[in-house]
Amino acid sequence: SQTIHQWPATLVQPVGSPLSLECTVEGTSNPNLYWYRQAAGRGLQLLFYSVGIGQISSEVPQNLSASRPQDRQFILSSKKLLLSDSGFYLCAWSRQEANRIYEQYFGPGTRLTVT
Amino acid sequence: QKEVEQNSGPLSVPEGAIASLNCTYSDRGSQSFFWYRQYSGKSPELIMFIYSNGDKEDGRFTAQLNKASQYVSLLIRDSQPSDSATYLCAASNDYKLSFGAGTTVTVRA
């Protein structure tokens, strides 16, 4: 069965500090990978998605970036955090097939507080 | 216009009743539709997906899809306190899913 991991689970960082969140998927190969952010009481905002190693698409211009160094590893980064970056960061994966959108499965999330 | 809209909550239902959640989407090209449940402080978990017009049942949950009306619904029968959560509707949009803001359901004992 497939498993998705995220770490850390919680993080408190000062404004202007760097950020690195990691997501790994087990039990599948060549998945689509996604990063979402959910602000308090809000819906899910898609930040980045990836269909393969080194292939990253950005949905929202901001001070965040993503990388996919390995097939089942997805990293979210920032050089300088803003207060507005606080939120619940979720990684998700789905099967990949041309012209077909499959269900997405979410990791446990990272709760980030920027102070 | 939001791509996916859900009926505003919160929705309060007595234990044992049917909870009815509604969702409309704007992209006529959407082919796949999903319902997720999110407990407070947790990540969303998939409940059901539906691709074809009509009803799809899974245990106490029934998803209904009407592509002509661009409408998706979720019925929860015999609601239990453990069903108290926020329910997210999602529709496929090109390569991604567009999520609604969610409807919070409270099942009162």
Coordinates of N, CA and C in Angstrom, one line a residue:
Chain A
S1 N 0.8 -1.2 0.0 CA 0.0 0.0 0.0 C 0.9 1.3 0.0
Q2 N 0.3 2.4 -0.4 CA 1.0 3.6 -0.5 C 1.0 4.4 0.8
T3 N 2.1 5.0 1.1 CA 2.1 5.9 2.3 C 2.8 7.2 1.9
I4 N 2.3 8.3 2.5 CA 3.0 9.6 2.3 C 3.4 10.1 3.6
H5 N 4.6 10.6 3.6 CA 5.2 11.2 4.9 C 5.5 12.7 4.7
Q6 N 5.3 13.4 5.7 CA 5.7 14.8 5.7 C 6.4 15.1 7.0
W7 N 7.4 15.9 6.9 CA 8.1 16.4 8.1 C 8.7 17.8 7.9
P8 N 8.8 18.6 9.0 CA 8.3 18.2 10.3 C 6.8 18.4 10.4
A9 N 6.2 17.9 11.6 CA 4.8 18.0 11.8 C 4.4 19.5 12.1
T10 N 5.2 20.1 12.9 CA 5.0 21.5 13.3 C 6.3 22.2 13.2
L11 N 6.2 23.5 13.0 CA 7.4 24.4 12.9 C 7.0 25.8 13.2
V12 N 7.8 26.4 14.0 CA 7.7 27.8 14.3 C 9.0 28.5 13.9
Q13 N 8.8 29.5 13.0 CA 10.0 30.1 12.4 C 9.8 31.6 12.5
P14 N 10.9 32.4 12.7 CA 10.8 33.8 12.6 C 10.8 34.4 11.2
V15 N 10.2 35.5 11.1 CA 10.1 36.2 9.8 C 11.6 36.4 9.2
G16 N 11.7 36.1 7.9 CA 13.0 36.3 7.3 C 13.9 35.0 7.3
S17 N 13.5 34.0 8.0 CA 14.3 32.8 8.1 C 13.9 31.9 6.9
P18 N 14.8 30.9 6.6 CA 14.5 30.0 5.5 C 13.6 28.9 5.9
L19 N 13.1 28.2 4.9 CA 12.2 27.1 5.2 C 12.5 25.9 4.3
S20 N 12.4 24.7 4.8 CA 12.4 23.5 4.0 C 11.5 22.5 4.6
L21 N 10.5 22.1 3.8 CA 9.6 21.0 4.1 C 9.7 19.9 3.2
E22 N 9.7 18.7 3.7 CA 9.9 17.5 2.9 C 8.7 16.6 2.9
C23 N 8.5 16.0 1.7 CA 7.5 15.0 1.5 C 8.0 13.8 0.8
T24 N 7.7 12.6 1.2 CA 8.1 11.4 0.5 C 6.9 10.5 0.4
V25 N 6.9 9.7 -0.7 CA 5.8 8.8 -0.9 C 6.5 7.4 -1.0
E26 N 5.8 6.4 -0.5 CA 6.2 5.0 -0.6 C 5.2 4.2 -1.2
G27 N 5.6 3.1 -1.9 CA 4.7 2.2 -2.4 C 4.1 2.5 -3.8
T28 N 4.7 3.5 -4.5 CA 4.2 3.8 -5.8 C 5.4 4.4 -6.6
S29 N 5.3 4.4 -7.9 CA 6.4 5.0 -8.7 C 5.8 6.0 -9.6
N30 N 6.6 7.0 -10.0 CA 6.2 8.1 -10.9 C 4.8 8.7 -10.6
P31 N 4.6 9.1 -9.3 CA 3.4 9.7 -9.0 C 3.4 11.2 -9.4
N32 N 2.2 11.8 -9.5 CA 2.1 13.2 -9.5 C 2.2 13.7 -8.0
L33 N 2.9 14.8 -7.8 CA 3.0 15.3 -6.5 C 2.5 16.7 -6.4
Y34 N 2.0 17.1 -5.3 CA 1.4 18.4 -5.1 C 1.7 19.0 -3.7
W35 N 1.9 20.3 -3.7 CA 2.0 21.1 -2.5 C 0.8 22.0 -2.4
Y36 N 0.1 22.0 -1.3 CA -1.1 22.9 -1.0 C -0.8 23.7 0.3
R37 N -1.4 24.8 0.4 CA -1.4 25.5 1.7 C -2.9 25.8 2.1
Q38 N -3.1 25.6 3.3 CA -4.5 25.9 3.9 C -4.3 26.9 5.0
A39 N -4.8 28.1 4.8 CA -4.7 29.1 5.9 C -5.9 28.8 6.8
A40 N -5.8 29.3 8.0 CA -6.8 29.0 9.1 C -8.2 29.3 8.6
G41 N -9.0 28.3 8.6 CA -10.4 28.5 8.3 C -10.7 28.7 6.8
R42 N -9.7 28.4 6.0 CA -9.8 28.6 4.5 C -9.7 27.3 3.8
G43 N -9.9 27.4 2.5 CA -9.8 26.2 1.6 C -8.4 25.9 1.2
L44 N -8.2 24.9 0.4 CA -6.9 24.5 -0.1 C -6.4 25.3 -1.3
Q45 N -5.2 25.8 -1.2 CA -4.6 26.6 -2.3 C -3.5 25.8 -2.8
L46 N -3.6 25.4 -4.1 CA -2.5 24.7 -4.8 C -1.3 25.6 -5.0
L47 N -0.2 25.2 -4.5 CA 1.1 26.0 -4.7 C 1.9 25.5 -5.9
F48 N 2.2 24.2 -5.9 CA 3.1 23.6 -6.9 C 2.6 22.2 -7.2
Y49 N 2.8 21.7 -8.4 CA 2.6 20.3 -8.7 C 3.8 19.9 -9.6
S50 N 4.0 18.5 -9.6 CA 5.1 18.0 -10.4 C 4.6 16.6 -11.0
V51 N 5.0 16.4 -12.2 CA 4.7 15.2 -12.9 C 5.9 14.3 -13.1
G52 N 7.1 14.8 -12.6 CA 8.3 14.0 -12.7 C 9.5 14.7 -12.1
I53 N 10.6 14.0 -12.0 CA 11.8 14.5 -11.5 C 12.2 15.8 -12.2
G54 N 12.4 16.9 -11.4 CA 12.8 18.1 -12.0 C 11.8 18.9 -12.7
Q55 N 10.5 18.4 -12.7 CA 9.4 19.1 -13.4 C 8.5 19.7 -12.4
I56 N 8.5 21.0 -12.3 CA 7.7 21.7 -11.3 C 6.9 22.8 -12.0
S57 N 5.6 22.8 -11.7 CA 4.8 23.9 -12.1 C 4.3 24.7 -11.0
S58 N 4.3 26.0 -11.1 CA 3.9 26.9 -10.0 C 2.6 27.5 -10.3
E59 N 1.7 27.5 -9.3 CA 0.4 28.0 -9.4 C 0.2 29.4 -9.0
V60 N 1.0 29.8 -7.9 CA 0.8 31.1 -7.3 C 2.2 31.7 -7.2
P61 N 2.4 32.9 -7.8 CA 3.7 33.5 -7.6 C 3.9 34.0 -6.2
Q62 N 5.0 33.7 -5.6 CA 5.2 34.0 -4.2 C 6.7 33.7 -3.8
N63 N 7.0 33.8 -2.6 CA 8.4 33.6 -2.2 C 8.7 32.2 -1.9
L64 N 7.9 31.2 -2.4 CA 8.1 29.8 -2.1 C 8.6 29.2 -3.4
S65 N 9.3 28.1 -3.3 CA 9.8 27.3 -4.4 C 9.7 25.8 -4.1
A66 N 9.7 25.0 -5.1 CA 9.6 23.5 -4.9 C 10.6 22.8 -5.7
S67 N 11.0 21.7 -5.3 CA 11.9 20.9 -6.1 C 11.6 19.4 -5.9
R68 N 11.9 18.6 -6.9 CA 11.7 17.2 -6.9 C 13.0 16.5 -7.3
P69 N 13.8 16.3 -6.3 CA 15.2 15.7 -6.6 C 15.1 14.2 -6.9
Q70 N 14.1 13.5 -6.4 CA 13.9 12.1 -6.7 C 12.5 11.8 -7.0
D71 N 12.2 10.7 -7.6 CA 10.9 10.3 -8.0 C 9.8 10.5 -7.0
R72 N 10.1 10.1 -5.7 CA 9.1 10.1 -4.7 C 9.4 11.1 -3.6
Q73 N 10.1 12.2 -3.9 CA 10.5 13.2 -2.9 C 10.2 14.5 -3.5
F74 N 9.5 15.3 -2.6 CA 9.0 16.6 -3.0 C 9.4 17.6 -1.9
I75 N 10.0 18.7 -2.2 CA 10.5 19.6 -1.2 C 10.0 21.0 -1.5
L76 N 9.5 21.7 -0.4 CA 9.0 23.0 -0.5 C 10.0 23.9 0.3
S77 N 10.4 25.0 -0.3 CA 11.4 25.8 0.3 C 11.1 27.3 0.2
S78 N 11.7 28.1 1.1 CA 11.7 29.5 1.0 C 13.0 30.1 1.5
K79 N 13.5 31.1 0.9 CA 14.7 31.8 1.4 C 14.4 32.7 2.6
K80 N 13.2 33.4 2.5 CA 12.9 34.3 3.6 C 11.4 34.2 3.8
L81 N 11.0 33.8 5.0 CA 9.6 33.6 5.3 C 9.0 34.9 5.6
L82 N 7.7 35.0 5.2 CA 6.8 36.2 5.6 C 5.8 35.7 6.6
L83 N 5.2 36.7 7.3 CA 4.1 36.4 8.2 C 3.0 35.6 7.5
S84 N 2.7 36.1 6.3 CA 1.6 35.5 5.5 C 1.9 34.1 5.0
D85 N 3.1 33.5 5.3 CA 3.4 32.2 4.9 C 2.9 31.2 6.0
S86 N 2.4 31.7 7.1 CA 1.8 30.8 8.1 C 0.6 30.0 7.5
G87 N 0.6 28.7 7.9 CA -0.6 27.9 7.5 C -0.3 26.5 7.6
F88 N -1.2 25.7 7.1 CA -1.1 24.2 7.1 C -0.6 23.8 5.7
Y89 N 0.6 23.2 5.6 CA 1.1 22.8 4.4 C 0.9 21.3 4.1
L90 N 0.3 21.0 3.0 CA -0.1 19.6 2.7 C 0.5 19.2 1.4
C91 N 1.1 18.0 1.5 CA 1.6 17.3 0.3 C 0.6 16.3 -0.1
A92 N 0.5 16.1 -1.4 CA -0.5 15.0 -1.9 C 0.2 14.3 -3.1
W93 N -0.3 13.1 -3.3 CA 0.1 12.4 -4.5 C -1.1 11.8 -5.2
S94 N -0.9 11.5 -6.5 CA -1.9 10.8 -7.2 C -1.3 10.0 -8.3
R95 N -2.0 9.0 -8.8 CA -1.5 8.2 -9.9 C -1.4 9.1 -11.1
Q96 N -0.6 8.7 -12.0 CA -0.4 9.5 -13.2 C -0.8 8.8 -14.5
E97 N -1.6 9.4 -15.3 CA -2.0 8.8 -16.5 C -2.5 9.9 -17.4
A98 N -2.1 9.9 -18.7 CA -2.4 10.9 -19.6 C -3.9 11.1 -19.7
N99 N -4.4 12.3 -19.7 CA -5.8 12.7 -19.9 C -6.7 12.1 -18.8
R100 N -6.2 11.9 -17.6 CA -7.0 11.3 -16.6 C -6.6 11.9 -15.3
I101 N -7.6 12.4 -14.5 CA -7.3 13.0 -13.2 C -7.7 12.0 -12.2
Y102 N -6.8 11.5 -11.4 CA -7.1 10.6 -10.3 C -7.3 11.3 -9.0
E103 N -7.8 10.5 -8.0 CA -7.9 11.1 -6.7 C -6.6 11.4 -6.1
Q104 N -6.5 12.3 -5.2 CA -5.3 12.7 -4.5 C -5.3 12.2 -3.1
Y105 N -4.2 11.8 -2.6 CA -4.1 11.4 -1.2 C -3.1 12.3 -0.5
F106 N -3.5 12.7 0.7 CA -2.8 13.8 1.4 C -1.9 13.2 2.5
G107 N -0.8 13.8 2.7 CA 0.0 13.5 3.8 C -0.5 14.1 5.1
P108 N 0.1 13.9 6.2 CA -0.4 14.4 7.5 C -0.2 15.9 7.7
G109 N 0.6 16.6 6.9 CA 0.7 18.0 6.9 C 1.7 18.5 7.8
T110 N 2.2 19.8 7.6 CA 3.1 20.5 8.4 C 2.4 21.8 8.8
R111 N 2.3 22.1 10.1 CA 1.7 23.3 10.6 C 2.8 24.3 10.8
L112 N 2.8 25.4 10.0 CA 3.9 26.4 10.1 C 3.4 27.7 10.7
T113 N 4.0 28.2 11.7 CA 3.7 29.4 12.3 C 4.9 30.3 12.1
V114 N 4.7 31.5 11.4 CA 5.8 32.4 11.2 C 5.6 33.6 12.2
T115 N 6.6 33.8 13.0 CA 6.4 34.8 14.1 C 7.2 36.1 13.9
Chain B
Q1 N -15.7 34.5 -10.3 CA -16.5 33.3 -9.9 C -15.6 32.2 -9.4
K2 N -15.9 31.6 -8.3 CA -15.2 30.5 -7.7 C -15.4 29.3 -8.6
E3 N -14.4 28.5 -8.7 CA -14.5 27.3 -9.6 C -15.4 26.3 -9.0
V4 N -15.3 26.1 -7.7 CA -16.1 25.1 -6.9 C -16.7 25.8 -5.7
E5 N -18.0 25.7 -5.6 CA -18.7 26.4 -4.5 C -19.5 25.3 -3.8
Q6 N -19.5 25.5 -2.4 CA -20.2 24.6 -1.6 C -21.2 25.3 -0.7
N7 N -22.3 24.7 -0.4 CA -23.3 25.4 0.5 C -22.6 25.7 1.8
S8 N -22.9 27.0 2.2 CA -22.3 27.5 3.4 C -22.8 26.8 4.6
G9 N -21.9 26.5 5.5 CA -22.4 25.9 6.8 C -22.4 26.9 7.9
P10 N -22.3 26.5 9.1 CA -22.2 25.0 9.4 C -23.6 24.4 9.3
L11 N -23.5 23.1 9.1 CA -24.7 22.2 9.0 C -24.8 21.4 10.3
S12 N -25.9 21.5 11.0 CA -26.1 20.8 12.2 C -27.2 19.8 12.0
V13 N -26.9 18.5 12.2 CA -28.0 17.5 12.1 C -28.0 16.6 13.3
P14 N -29.2 16.1 13.7 CA -29.2 15.1 14.8 C -28.7 13.8 14.4
E15 N -28.2 13.1 15.4 CA -27.7 11.7 15.2 C -28.7 10.9 14.6
G16 N -28.3 10.1 13.6 CA -29.2 9.2 12.9 C -29.9 9.8 11.7
A17 N -29.8 11.1 11.5 CA -30.4 11.8 10.4 C -29.6 11.8 9.2
I18 N -30.1 12.3 8.0 CA -29.3 12.4 6.8 C -28.7 13.8 6.7
A19 N -27.5 13.8 6.4 CA -26.8 15.1 6.1 C -26.6 15.2 4.6
S20 N -27.0 16.4 4.1 CA -27.0 16.6 2.7 C -26.1 17.8 2.3
L21 N -25.0 17.5 1.6 CA -24.0 18.5 1.2 C -24.1 18.7 -0.3
N22 N -24.0 20.0 -0.7 CA -24.1 20.3 -2.1 C -22.9 21.1 -2.6
C23 N -22.6 20.9 -3.9 CA -21.5 21.5 -4.5 C -21.8 21.8 -6.0
T24 N -21.4 23.0 -6.4 CA -21.5 23.3 -7.9 C -20.1 23.7 -8.4
Y25 N -19.9 23.4 -9.7 CA -18.7 23.7 -10.3 C -18.9 24.5 -11.6
S26 N -17.9 25.2 -12.0 CA -18.1 26.1 -13.1 C -17.4 25.6 -14.4
D27 N -16.5 24.7 -14.3 CA -15.8 24.2 -15.5 C -16.5 23.0 -16.1
R28 N -17.2 23.2 -17.3 CA -17.9 22.1 -17.9 C -17.0 21.0 -18.3
G29 N -15.7 21.3 -18.4 CA -14.8 20.2 -18.8 C -14.4 19.3 -17.7
S30 N -14.8 19.6 -16.5 CA -14.5 18.7 -15.3 C -15.1 17.3 -15.5
Q31 N -14.3 16.3 -15.3 CA -14.7 14.9 -15.5 C -14.7 14.1 -14.3
S32 N -14.0 14.5 -13.3 CA -13.8 13.7 -12.0 C -14.2 14.6 -10.8
F33 N -14.8 14.0 -9.9 CA -15.3 14.7 -8.7 C -15.0 13.9 -7.5
F34 N -14.7 14.6 -6.4 CA -14.2 14.0 -5.2 C -14.8 14.6 -4.0
W35 N -15.0 13.8 -3.0 CA -15.4 14.3 -1.6 C -14.3 13.9 -0.6
Y36 N -13.9 14.9 0.1 CA -12.9 14.6 1.2 C -13.5 15.1 2.5
R37 N -13.1 14.4 3.6 CA -13.5 14.7 4.9 C -12.2 15.2 5.7
Q38 N -12.4 16.3 6.4 CA -11.2 16.9 7.1 C -11.6 17.1 8.6
Y39 N -11.1 16.4 9.5 CA -11.3 16.6 10.9 C -10.4 17.8 11.3
S40 N -10.8 18.5 12.3 CA -10.1 19.7 12.8 C -8.7 19.4 13.1
G41 N -7.8 20.1 12.5 CA -6.3 20.0 12.7 C -5.7 18.8 11.9
K42 N -6.5 18.1 11.1 CA -5.9 17.0 10.4 C -6.0 17.2 8.9
S43 N -5.3 16.4 8.1 CA -5.3 16.5 6.7 C -6.6 15.9 6.1
P44 N -7.0 16.3 4.9 CA -8.2 15.7 4.2 C -8.0 14.3 3.9
E45 N -9.0 13.5 4.0 CA -9.0 12.1 3.7 C -10.1 11.9 2.6
L46 N -9.8 11.1 1.6 CA -10.8 10.8 0.6 C -11.9 10.0 1.1
I47 N -13.1 10.4 0.8 CA -14.3 9.6 1.1 C -14.8 8.9 -0.2
M48 N -15.0 9.6 -1.3 CA -15.6 9.0 -2.5 C -15.1 9.8 -3.7
F49 N -15.2 9.2 -4.8 CA -15.0 9.9 -6.1 C -16.1 9.4 -7.0
I50 N -16.5 10.2 -8.0 CA -17.5 9.9 -8.9 C -17.2 10.5 -10.3
Y51 N -17.3 9.7 -11.3 CA -17.0 10.2 -12.6 C -18.2 10.2 -13.6
S52 N -19.3 9.4 -13.3 CA -20.4 9.3 -14.2 C -21.6 9.9 -13.5
N53 N -22.5 10.4 -14.4 CA -23.8 10.9 -13.9 C -24.6 9.8 -13.1
G54 N -25.2 10.2 -12.1 CA -26.0 9.3 -11.3 C -25.5 9.2 -9.9
D55 N -25.9 8.1 -9.2 CA -25.5 7.9 -7.8 C -24.4 6.9 -7.7
K56 N -23.6 7.1 -6.6 CA -22.6 6.1 -6.3 C -22.7 5.9 -4.8
E57 N -22.9 4.7 -4.3 CA -23.0 4.5 -2.9 C -21.8 3.7 -2.3
D58 N -21.4 4.1 -1.1 CA -20.4 3.4 -0.4 C -20.7 3.5 1.1
G59 N -21.3 2.4 1.6 CA -21.6 2.4 3.0 C -22.7 3.4 3.3
R60 N -22.5 4.3 4.2 CA -23.5 5.3 4.6 C -23.4 6.5 3.7
F61 N -22.5 6.5 2.8 CA -22.3 7.7 1.9 C -22.8 7.4 0.5
T62 N -23.5 8.4 -0.1 CA -23.9 8.4 -1.5 C -23.5 9.7 -2.1
A63 N -22.8 9.6 -3.2 CA -22.4 10.7 -4.0 C -23.3 10.8 -5.2
Q64 N -23.8 12.0 -5.6 CA -24.6 12.1 -6.8 C -24.0 13.2 -7.7
L65 N -24.0 12.9 -9.0 CA -23.5 13.8 -10.0 C -24.5 14.1 -11.1
N66 N -24.6 15.3 -11.4 CA -25.4 15.8 -12.5 C -24.6 16.7 -13.3
K67 N -24.0 16.2 -14.4 CA -23.1 17.1 -15.2 C -23.8 18.2 -15.9
A68 N -25.1 17.9 -16.3 CA -25.8 18.9 -17.0 C -26.1 20.2 -16.2
S69 N -26.3 19.9 -14.9 CA -26.5 21.0 -13.9 C -25.3 21.4 -13.2
Q70 N -24.2 20.7 -13.5 CA -22.9 21.0 -12.9 C -23.0 21.0 -11.4
Y71 N -23.5 19.9 -10.9 CA -23.9 19.8 -9.5 C -23.4 18.4 -9.0
V72 N -22.9 18.5 -7.8 CA -22.4 17.2 -7.1 C -22.9 17.3 -5.7
S73 N -23.4 16.2 -5.1 CA -23.8 16.2 -3.8 C -23.3 15.0 -3.0
L74 N -23.3 15.1 -1.7 CA -22.9 14.0 -0.9 C -24.0 13.8 0.2
L75 N -24.6 12.6 0.3 CA -25.5 12.3 1.4 C -24.8 11.4 2.4
I76 N -25.0 11.7 3.7 CA -24.5 10.9 4.7 C -25.7 10.4 5.5
R77 N -26.0 9.1 5.4 CA -27.1 8.5 6.1 C -26.7 8.1 7.5
D78 N -27.7 8.0 8.3 CA -27.5 7.6 9.7 C -26.3 8.3 10.3
S79 N -26.4 9.6 10.3 CA -25.2 10.4 10.7 C -24.8 10.1 12.1
Q80 N -23.5 10.0 12.3 CA -22.9 9.7 13.6 C -22.1 10.8 14.1
P81 N -21.9 11.0 15.4 CA -21.0 12.1 15.9 C -19.6 12.0 15.3
S82 N -19.2 10.9 14.9 CA -17.8 10.8 14.3 C -17.8 11.4 12.9
D83 N -19.0 11.7 12.3 CA -19.1 12.3 11.0 C -18.9 13.8 11.1
S84 N -18.8 14.4 12.3 CA -18.6 15.8 12.5 C -17.3 16.2 12.0
A85 N -17.2 17.0 11.0 CA -16.0 17.4 10.3 C -16.3 18.4 9.2
T86 N -15.3 18.8 8.5 CA -15.5 19.7 7.3 C -15.4 18.8 6.1
Y87 N -16.3 19.0 5.2 CA -16.3 18.2 4.0 C -16.0 19.1 2.8
L88 N -15.0 18.6 2.0 CA -14.5 19.3 0.9 C -14.9 18.7 -0.4
C89 N -15.4 19.5 -1.3 CA -15.8 19.0 -2.7 C -14.6 19.4 -3.6
A90 N -14.3 18.6 -4.5 CA -13.2 18.9 -5.5 C -13.6 18.4 -6.9
A91 N -13.3 19.2 -7.9 CA -13.5 18.9 -9.3 C -12.3 19.0 -10.1
S92 N -12.1 18.1 -11.0 CA -10.9 18.1 -11.9 C -11.0 19.4 -12.8
N93 N -9.8 20.0 -13.0 CA -9.7 21.2 -13.8 C -8.3 21.1 -14.5
D94 N -8.4 20.7 -15.7 CA -7.1 20.4 -16.5 C -6.3 19.3 -15.7
Y95 N -5.2 19.7 -15.2 CA -4.2 18.8 -14.6 C -4.4 18.8 -13.0
K96 N -5.3 19.5 -12.5 CA -5.3 19.7 -11.1 C -6.8 19.5 -10.5
L97 N -6.9 19.5 -9.2 CA -8.2 19.5 -8.6 C -8.5 20.9 -8.0
S98 N -9.7 21.4 -8.2 CA -10.1 22.7 -7.6 C -11.0 22.3 -6.4
F99 N -10.7 22.9 -5.3 CA -11.4 22.5 -4.1 C -12.4 23.7 -3.7
G100 N -13.5 23.3 -3.1 CA -14.4 24.2 -2.5 C -13.9 24.6 -1.1
A101 N -14.5 25.6 -0.5 CA -14.1 26.1 0.8 C -14.5 25.1 1.9
G102 N -15.4 24.2 1.6 CA -15.8 23.2 2.6 C -17.1 23.6 3.3
T103 N -17.7 22.5 3.8 CA -18.9 22.7 4.6 C -18.7 22.0 5.9
T104 N -18.8 22.7 7.0 CA -18.6 22.0 8.3 C -19.9 21.4 8.8
V105 N -19.9 20.1 9.1 CA -21.0 19.4 9.6 C -20.8 19.1 11.1
T106 N -21.9 19.3 11.9 CA -21.9 18.9 13.3 C -23.0 18.0 13.5
V107 N -22.8 16.8 14.0 CA -23.8 15.8 14.3 C -24.0 15.8 15.8
R108 N -25.2 16.2 16.2 CA -25.5 16.4 17.7 C -26.2 15.1 18.2
A109 N -25.7 14.7 19.3 CA -26.2 13.4 19.9 C -27.6 13.6 20.5

